[in-house]
Amino acid sequence: MRSSGKSWLLLTGCVVFYVIYLLFGALVFSTIERPMEEKLLQELEVLKQEFLNESCASPASLERLLVKALAASRSGVSVLGNSSSPSNWDLASSMFFANTLVTTVGYGNTTPLSATGKAFSIVYALIGVPFTMLVLTVCVQKLLYPLVIAPIGLLHRLGMRLRPATLVHFLLLMLLVILGFFVAPAAIFSTLEVSWSFLDGIYFCFISLCTIGLGDFVPATQLWHKYRQLYQIGIMVYLFMGLMMMYLLLRTLHKMADLHGLTTFLQLPRCEESDQDEDREPIVETERDAVAPYPVEKTTSEALDPGSQSSYNTINKD
């Protein structure tokens, strides 16, 4: 089969599988959530009738109140408490909103109320989103050597072949990310947020670090928190570091897929290397080069020098 025909067949298979996966998700979510929705609607209708029976309010007045309250709640204005409650737009809360905007997490618990604020959000995100991605990319590039290249080089020097070494390293890195950015934060959030369970904490961490940001669980929204502003700053630091580690994990997975030939099999682009890597002699021997071993001019210690560009190609293969 020609390469172009194989490519179109692969694309068609991916699209079909994607649609099937969406249908599967829709079926599962509908089966699980629809009974809960109907139960909640029944409970609300009962409460609404009880309120109307015990008060002199008309159904139309109650509907107007509920519509206004729900609209305010969607914008982050709580209908509970009183007017002396702290603002959702103080400096720390506004910075928290800006952070969720430029990281594309966007919980939606607080949104601009004015037309001017909405217009500024567009301009601010237009500049802030790519700049945030640039900063994350630079940070990940600096972490590639100490967290990826050096550990793989160590496993390789200990006698492990390069492909198994990359797999072991990826699993260890994934375990580190799960423990450090999902399990531990979830335990902290479930302690600080009295209404959250540990599962709620895990759910929030996953939704946040995948930049899904559904907004059904958002920490530091309780106005009675004594150190609410400091808490919000801590969450901002967590989000940035968590997104950075998720990006590093994906970058490592992509490089490992390159080495194992998965990207070639799926006809995907290889993980981009810098111009410096293009000038460096390939050290990882491929199958077609196996007949005549490629001469290695650099030692392992030289290839793993911290000043060198991070790449799997900097690791010697015996």
Short mmCIF file of C-alpha atoms in Angstrom, two decimals:
data_model
loop_
_atom_site.label_atom_id
_atom_site.label_comp_id
_atom_site.label_asym_id
_atom_site.label_seq_id
_atom_site.Cartn_x
_atom_site.Cartn_y
_atom_site.Cartn_z
CA MET A 1 0.00 0.00 0.00
CA ARG A 2 1.32 3.43 -0.92
CA SER A 3 2.34 5.82 1.85
CA SER A 4 -0.43 8.31 1.04
CA GLY A 5 -3.06 5.55 1.08
CA LYS A 6 -1.78 4.26 4.40
CA SER A 7 -1.84 7.79 5.80
CA TRP A 8 -5.49 8.35 4.79
CA LEU A 9 -6.47 4.94 6.15
CA LEU A 10 -4.82 5.76 9.46
CA LEU A 11 -6.53 9.16 9.58
CA THR A 12 -9.93 7.58 8.86
CA GLY A 13 -9.38 4.98 11.56
CA CYS A 14 -8.46 7.70 14.09
CA VAL A 15 -11.53 9.78 13.26
CA VAL A 16 -13.85 6.76 13.49
CA PHE A 17 -12.31 5.72 16.80
CA TYR A 18 -12.67 9.30 18.08
CA VAL A 19 -16.37 9.39 17.22
CA ILE A 20 -16.89 5.97 18.82
CA TYR A 21 -15.06 7.17 21.92
CA LEU A 22 -17.31 10.25 22.14
CA LEU A 23 -20.42 8.10 21.78
CA PHE A 24 -19.14 5.75 24.46
CA GLY A 25 -18.52 8.69 26.82
CA ALA A 26 -21.95 10.15 26.06
CA LEU A 27 -23.63 6.83 26.85
CA VAL A 28 -21.78 6.40 30.13
CA PHE A 29 -22.31 10.01 31.30
CA SER A 30 -25.98 9.92 30.32
CA THR A 31 -26.53 6.65 32.20
CA ILE A 32 -24.77 7.88 35.34
CA GLU A 33 -25.78 11.54 35.50
CA ARG A 34 -29.33 11.69 34.14
CA PRO A 35 -30.96 9.94 37.13
CA MET A 36 -29.12 12.33 39.46
CA GLU A 37 -30.32 15.30 37.43
CA GLU A 38 -33.94 14.14 37.58
CA LYS A 39 -33.70 13.55 41.32
CA LEU A 40 -32.27 17.02 41.89
CA LEU A 41 -35.00 18.63 39.76
CA GLN A 42 -37.68 16.87 41.79
CA GLU A 43 -36.12 18.05 45.06
CA LEU A 44 -35.93 21.64 43.79
CA GLU A 45 -39.54 21.56 42.67
CA VAL A 46 -40.63 20.32 46.11
CA LEU A 47 -38.65 23.09 47.85
CA LYS A 48 -40.07 25.67 45.49
CA GLN A 49 -43.65 24.60 46.22
CA GLU A 50 -43.00 24.57 49.96
CA PHE A 51 -41.62 28.10 49.80
CA LEU A 52 -44.61 29.37 47.80
CA ASN A 53 -47.05 27.72 50.20
CA GLU A 54 -45.39 29.29 53.26
CA SER A 55 -44.93 32.79 51.84
CA CYS A 56 -46.95 35.44 50.10
CA ALA A 57 -44.57 35.58 47.11
CA SER A 58 -45.99 34.84 43.69
CA PRO A 59 -44.46 32.23 41.38
CA ALA A 60 -43.45 35.00 38.94
CA SER A 61 -41.60 36.93 41.67
CA LEU A 62 -39.78 33.81 42.79
CA GLU A 63 -38.77 33.03 39.19
CA ARG A 64 -37.34 36.54 38.75
CA LEU A 65 -35.38 36.20 42.00
CA LEU A 66 -33.97 32.82 41.00
CA VAL A 67 -32.99 34.02 37.52
CA LYS A 68 -31.18 37.04 38.98
CA ALA A 69 -29.48 34.96 41.66
CA LEU A 70 -28.32 32.34 39.16
CA ALA A 71 -26.98 35.01 36.81
CA ALA A 72 -25.04 36.60 39.66
CA SER A 73 -23.72 33.23 40.76
CA ARG A 74 -22.44 32.47 37.27
CA SER A 75 -20.44 35.70 37.43
CA GLY A 76 -18.92 34.76 40.76
CA VAL A 77 -21.18 36.95 42.92
CA SER A 78 -22.50 34.92 45.82
CA VAL A 79 -26.12 35.38 46.85
CA LEU A 80 -25.28 34.08 50.31
CA GLY A 81 -23.90 36.19 53.15
CA ASN A 82 -24.16 39.97 53.16
CA SER A 83 -22.77 43.01 51.40
CA SER A 84 -19.85 43.27 53.84
CA SER A 85 -18.30 40.06 52.48
CA PRO A 86 -14.84 40.45 50.86
CA SER A 87 -14.84 41.27 47.15
CA ASN A 88 -14.11 38.73 44.45
CA TRP A 89 -12.09 41.43 42.71
CA ASP A 90 -9.50 42.38 45.30
CA LEU A 91 -5.87 42.25 44.15
CA ALA A 92 -5.22 38.58 45.03
CA SER A 93 -8.56 37.38 43.60
CA SER A 94 -8.02 39.39 40.42
CA MET A 95 -4.54 37.93 40.06
CA PHE A 96 -6.00 34.45 40.55
CA PHE A 97 -8.51 35.15 37.77
CA ALA A 98 -5.72 36.45 35.50
CA ASN A 99 -3.73 33.28 36.20
CA THR A 100 -6.60 31.01 35.23
CA LEU A 101 -7.12 33.12 32.10
CA VAL A 102 -3.57 32.97 30.71
CA THR A 103 -3.07 29.29 31.64
CA THR A 104 -6.36 28.47 29.83
CA VAL A 105 -7.67 26.70 32.93
CA GLY A 106 -10.60 29.13 33.15
CA TYR A 107 -12.73 27.76 36.00
CA GLY A 108 -15.56 30.17 35.24
CA ASN A 109 -16.46 30.72 38.89
CA THR A 110 -15.55 34.39 38.48
CA THR A 111 -16.13 36.24 35.22
CA PRO A 112 -16.00 39.90 34.16
CA LEU A 113 -19.21 41.76 34.91
CA SER A 114 -18.72 44.75 32.62
CA ALA A 115 -18.33 45.06 28.87
CA THR A 116 -15.00 46.79 29.41
CA GLY A 117 -13.78 43.88 31.52
CA LYS A 118 -14.80 41.36 28.88
CA ALA A 119 -13.02 43.33 26.14
CA PHE A 120 -9.87 43.62 28.25
CA SER A 121 -10.00 39.86 28.94
CA ILE A 122 -9.82 39.20 25.19
CA VAL A 123 -6.79 41.45 24.70
CA TYR A 124 -5.12 40.25 27.90
CA ALA A 125 -5.53 36.57 26.98
CA LEU A 126 -4.45 37.21 23.39
CA ILE A 127 -1.06 38.31 24.69
CA GLY A 128 -0.91 36.34 27.93
CA VAL A 129 -1.73 32.83 26.64
CA PRO A 130 1.13 32.56 24.11
CA PHE A 131 3.51 34.28 26.52
CA THR A 132 2.61 31.78 29.26
CA MET A 133 3.18 28.91 26.83
CA LEU A 134 6.56 30.42 25.97
CA VAL A 135 7.55 30.65 29.64
CA LEU A 136 6.44 27.05 30.25
CA THR A 137 8.43 25.89 27.22
CA VAL A 138 11.58 27.63 28.42
CA CYS A 139 11.19 26.17 31.92
CA VAL A 140 10.64 22.66 30.56
CA GLN A 141 13.70 22.98 28.33
CA LYS A 142 15.78 23.80 31.42
CA LEU A 143 14.37 20.77 33.24
CA LEU A 144 15.05 18.31 30.42
CA TYR A 145 18.64 17.64 31.44
CA PRO A 146 18.26 17.13 35.24
CA LEU A 147 14.95 15.28 35.05
CA VAL A 148 15.17 13.42 31.74
CA ILE A 149 18.58 13.21 30.08
CA ALA A 150 20.69 12.70 33.20
CA PRO A 151 18.50 9.95 34.76
CA ILE A 152 18.32 8.06 31.46
CA GLY A 153 22.09 8.38 31.08
CA LEU A 154 22.55 7.00 34.59
CA LEU A 155 20.32 3.99 33.87
CA HIS A 156 22.21 3.44 30.62
CA ARG A 157 25.59 3.53 32.38
CA LEU A 158 24.30 1.03 34.91
CA GLY A 159 23.93 -1.47 32.08
CA MET A 160 20.33 -0.97 30.96
CA ARG A 161 19.72 -0.69 27.23
CA LEU A 162 18.48 2.67 26.00
CA ARG A 163 14.89 1.72 25.10
CA PRO A 164 14.12 -0.06 28.41
CA ALA A 165 15.87 2.79 30.22
CA THR A 166 13.58 5.38 28.65
CA LEU A 167 10.52 3.31 29.55
CA VAL A 168 11.61 2.86 33.17
CA HIS A 169 12.44 6.54 33.42
CA PHE A 170 9.05 7.57 32.01
CA LEU A 171 7.20 5.36 34.49
CA LEU A 172 9.23 6.77 37.39
CA LEU A 173 8.67 10.34 36.21
CA MET A 174 4.94 9.69 35.85
CA LEU A 175 4.86 8.24 39.38
CA LEU A 176 6.64 11.37 40.66
CA VAL A 177 4.10 13.62 38.96
CA ILE A 178 1.15 11.61 40.28
CA LEU A 179 2.43 11.67 43.86
CA GLY A 180 3.72 15.24 43.84
CA PHE A 181 1.03 16.99 41.84
CA PHE A 182 -2.09 14.87 42.30
CA VAL A 183 -2.03 12.77 45.49
CA ALA A 184 -0.24 15.20 47.83
CA PRO A 185 -2.16 18.32 46.69
CA ALA A 186 -5.44 16.39 46.83
CA ALA A 187 -4.74 15.52 50.48
CA ILE A 188 -4.02 19.20 51.20
CA PHE A 189 -7.12 20.46 49.38
CA SER A 190 -9.37 17.91 51.09
CA THR A 191 -8.05 19.21 54.43
CA LEU A 192 -8.37 22.93 53.69
CA GLU A 193 -11.70 22.67 51.86
CA VAL A 194 -14.11 21.24 54.43
CA SER A 195 -16.67 20.12 51.84
CA TRP A 196 -14.13 18.29 49.66
CA SER A 197 -13.33 14.60 49.81
CA PHE A 198 -9.98 13.17 48.75
CA LEU A 199 -11.58 12.09 45.46
CA ASP A 200 -12.80 15.67 44.95
CA GLY A 201 -9.21 16.84 45.41
CA ILE A 202 -7.88 14.34 42.87
CA TYR A 203 -10.66 15.35 40.49
CA PHE A 204 -9.81 19.06 40.86
CA CYS A 205 -6.09 18.45 40.31
CA PHE A 206 -6.73 16.43 37.17
CA ILE A 207 -9.27 18.89 35.74
CA SER A 208 -6.92 21.79 36.45
CA LEU A 209 -3.63 20.36 35.18
CA CYS A 210 -5.33 19.12 32.01
CA THR A 211 -6.63 22.73 31.60
CA ILE A 212 -10.21 21.45 31.38
CA GLY A 213 -11.32 23.72 34.21
CA LEU A 214 -14.95 22.72 34.63
CA GLY A 215 -15.30 25.03 37.62
CA ASP A 216 -17.47 22.78 39.77
CA PHE A 217 -14.63 22.58 42.31
CA VAL A 218 -12.57 25.72 42.87
CA PRO A 219 -10.46 26.21 46.02
CA ALA A 220 -10.15 29.46 47.97
CA THR A 221 -13.69 30.55 47.13
CA GLN A 222 -14.88 30.46 50.74
CA LEU A 223 -14.71 34.05 51.94
CA TRP A 224 -14.18 33.01 55.56
CA HIS A 225 -10.70 31.59 54.90
CA LYS A 226 -8.35 33.45 57.24
CA TYR A 227 -5.44 33.44 54.79
CA ARG A 228 -7.51 33.40 51.62
CA GLN A 229 -5.20 35.68 49.62
CA LEU A 230 -2.09 33.67 50.53
CA TYR A 231 -4.03 30.51 49.71
CA GLN A 232 -4.85 31.87 46.23
CA ILE A 233 -1.20 32.72 45.57
CA GLY A 234 -0.22 29.20 46.60
CA ILE A 235 -2.74 27.75 44.13
CA MET A 236 -1.30 29.93 41.36
CA VAL A 237 2.18 28.57 42.06
CA TYR A 238 0.79 25.02 42.09
CA LEU A 239 -0.96 25.51 38.75
CA PHE A 240 2.15 26.86 37.06
CA MET A 241 4.45 24.15 38.41
CA GLY A 242 1.85 21.45 37.71
CA LEU A 243 1.36 22.56 34.10
CA MET A 244 5.13 22.67 33.70
CA MET A 245 5.49 19.07 34.91
CA MET A 246 2.61 17.90 32.73
CA TYR A 247 4.28 19.50 29.73
CA LEU A 248 7.58 17.85 30.69
CA LEU A 249 5.82 14.49 30.96
CA LEU A 250 4.26 14.89 27.52
CA ARG A 251 7.60 15.97 26.05
CA THR A 252 9.26 12.91 27.56
CA LEU A 253 6.52 10.66 26.19
CA HIS A 254 6.96 12.15 22.73
CA LYS A 255 10.73 11.59 22.81
CA MET A 256 10.23 8.03 24.03
CA ALA A 257 7.72 7.41 21.23
CA ASP A 258 10.31 8.66 18.75
CA LEU A 259 12.91 6.26 20.09
CA HIS A 260 10.53 3.28 20.05
CA GLY A 261 9.34 4.07 16.53
CA LEU A 262 5.75 4.82 17.53
CA THR A 263 5.64 8.25 15.89
CA THR A 264 6.97 6.76 12.66
CA PHE A 265 4.37 3.99 12.76
CA LEU A 266 1.55 6.50 13.29
CA GLN A 267 3.11 8.89 10.77
CA LEU A 268 3.32 11.67 13.34
CA PRO A 269 5.98 14.40 13.42
CA ARG A 270 9.00 13.61 15.53
CA CYS A 271 9.83 15.68 18.60
CA GLU A 272 11.63 18.70 17.25
CA GLU A 273 15.33 18.99 17.94
CA SER A 274 17.31 22.21 17.96
CA ASP A 275 19.80 23.28 15.35
CA GLN A 276 22.57 22.25 17.74
CA ASP A 277 21.29 18.68 17.68
CA GLU A 278 21.35 18.67 13.90
CA ASP A 279 25.07 19.43 13.98
CA ARG A 280 25.76 16.69 16.53
CA GLU A 281 26.61 13.22 15.27
CA PRO A 282 23.84 10.68 15.93
CA ILE A 283 24.83 8.44 18.82
CA VAL A 284 21.75 6.24 19.03
CA GLU A 285 22.39 3.49 16.49
CA THR A 286 19.46 2.62 14.23
CA GLU A 287 18.79 -0.77 12.72
CA ARG A 288 19.97 0.24 9.25
CA ASP A 289 23.28 1.39 10.76
CA ALA A 290 23.73 -1.86 12.66
CA VAL A 291 25.83 -3.40 9.88
CA ALA A 292 28.54 -0.79 10.24
CA PRO A 293 28.62 0.56 13.79
CA TYR A 294 28.58 4.35 13.93
CA PRO A 295 31.84 5.76 15.32
CA VAL A 296 31.38 7.55 18.63
CA GLU A 297 33.77 10.43 19.17
CA LYS A 298 32.33 11.71 22.45
CA THR A 299 32.33 9.94 25.73
CA THR A 300 29.17 9.48 27.77
CA SER A 301 30.27 12.03 30.33
CA GLU A 302 30.93 14.60 27.59
CA ALA A 303 27.59 13.90 25.91
CA LEU A 304 25.76 14.40 29.19
CA ASP A 305 27.47 17.67 30.00
CA PRO A 306 24.86 20.04 31.53
CA GLY A 307 25.75 22.71 29.04
CA SER A 308 24.85 20.58 26.07
CA GLN A 309 21.46 20.63 24.39
CA SER A 310 19.06 18.12 25.97
CA SER A 311 18.30 15.20 23.67
CA TYR A 312 18.13 11.43 23.76
CA ASN A 313 20.74 11.57 21.01
CA THR A 314 23.29 12.76 23.58
CA ILE A 315 23.24 9.32 25.23
CA ASN A 316 25.74 6.77 24.03
CA LYS A 317 24.50 3.39 22.92
CA ASP A 318 26.90 0.52 23.34
#
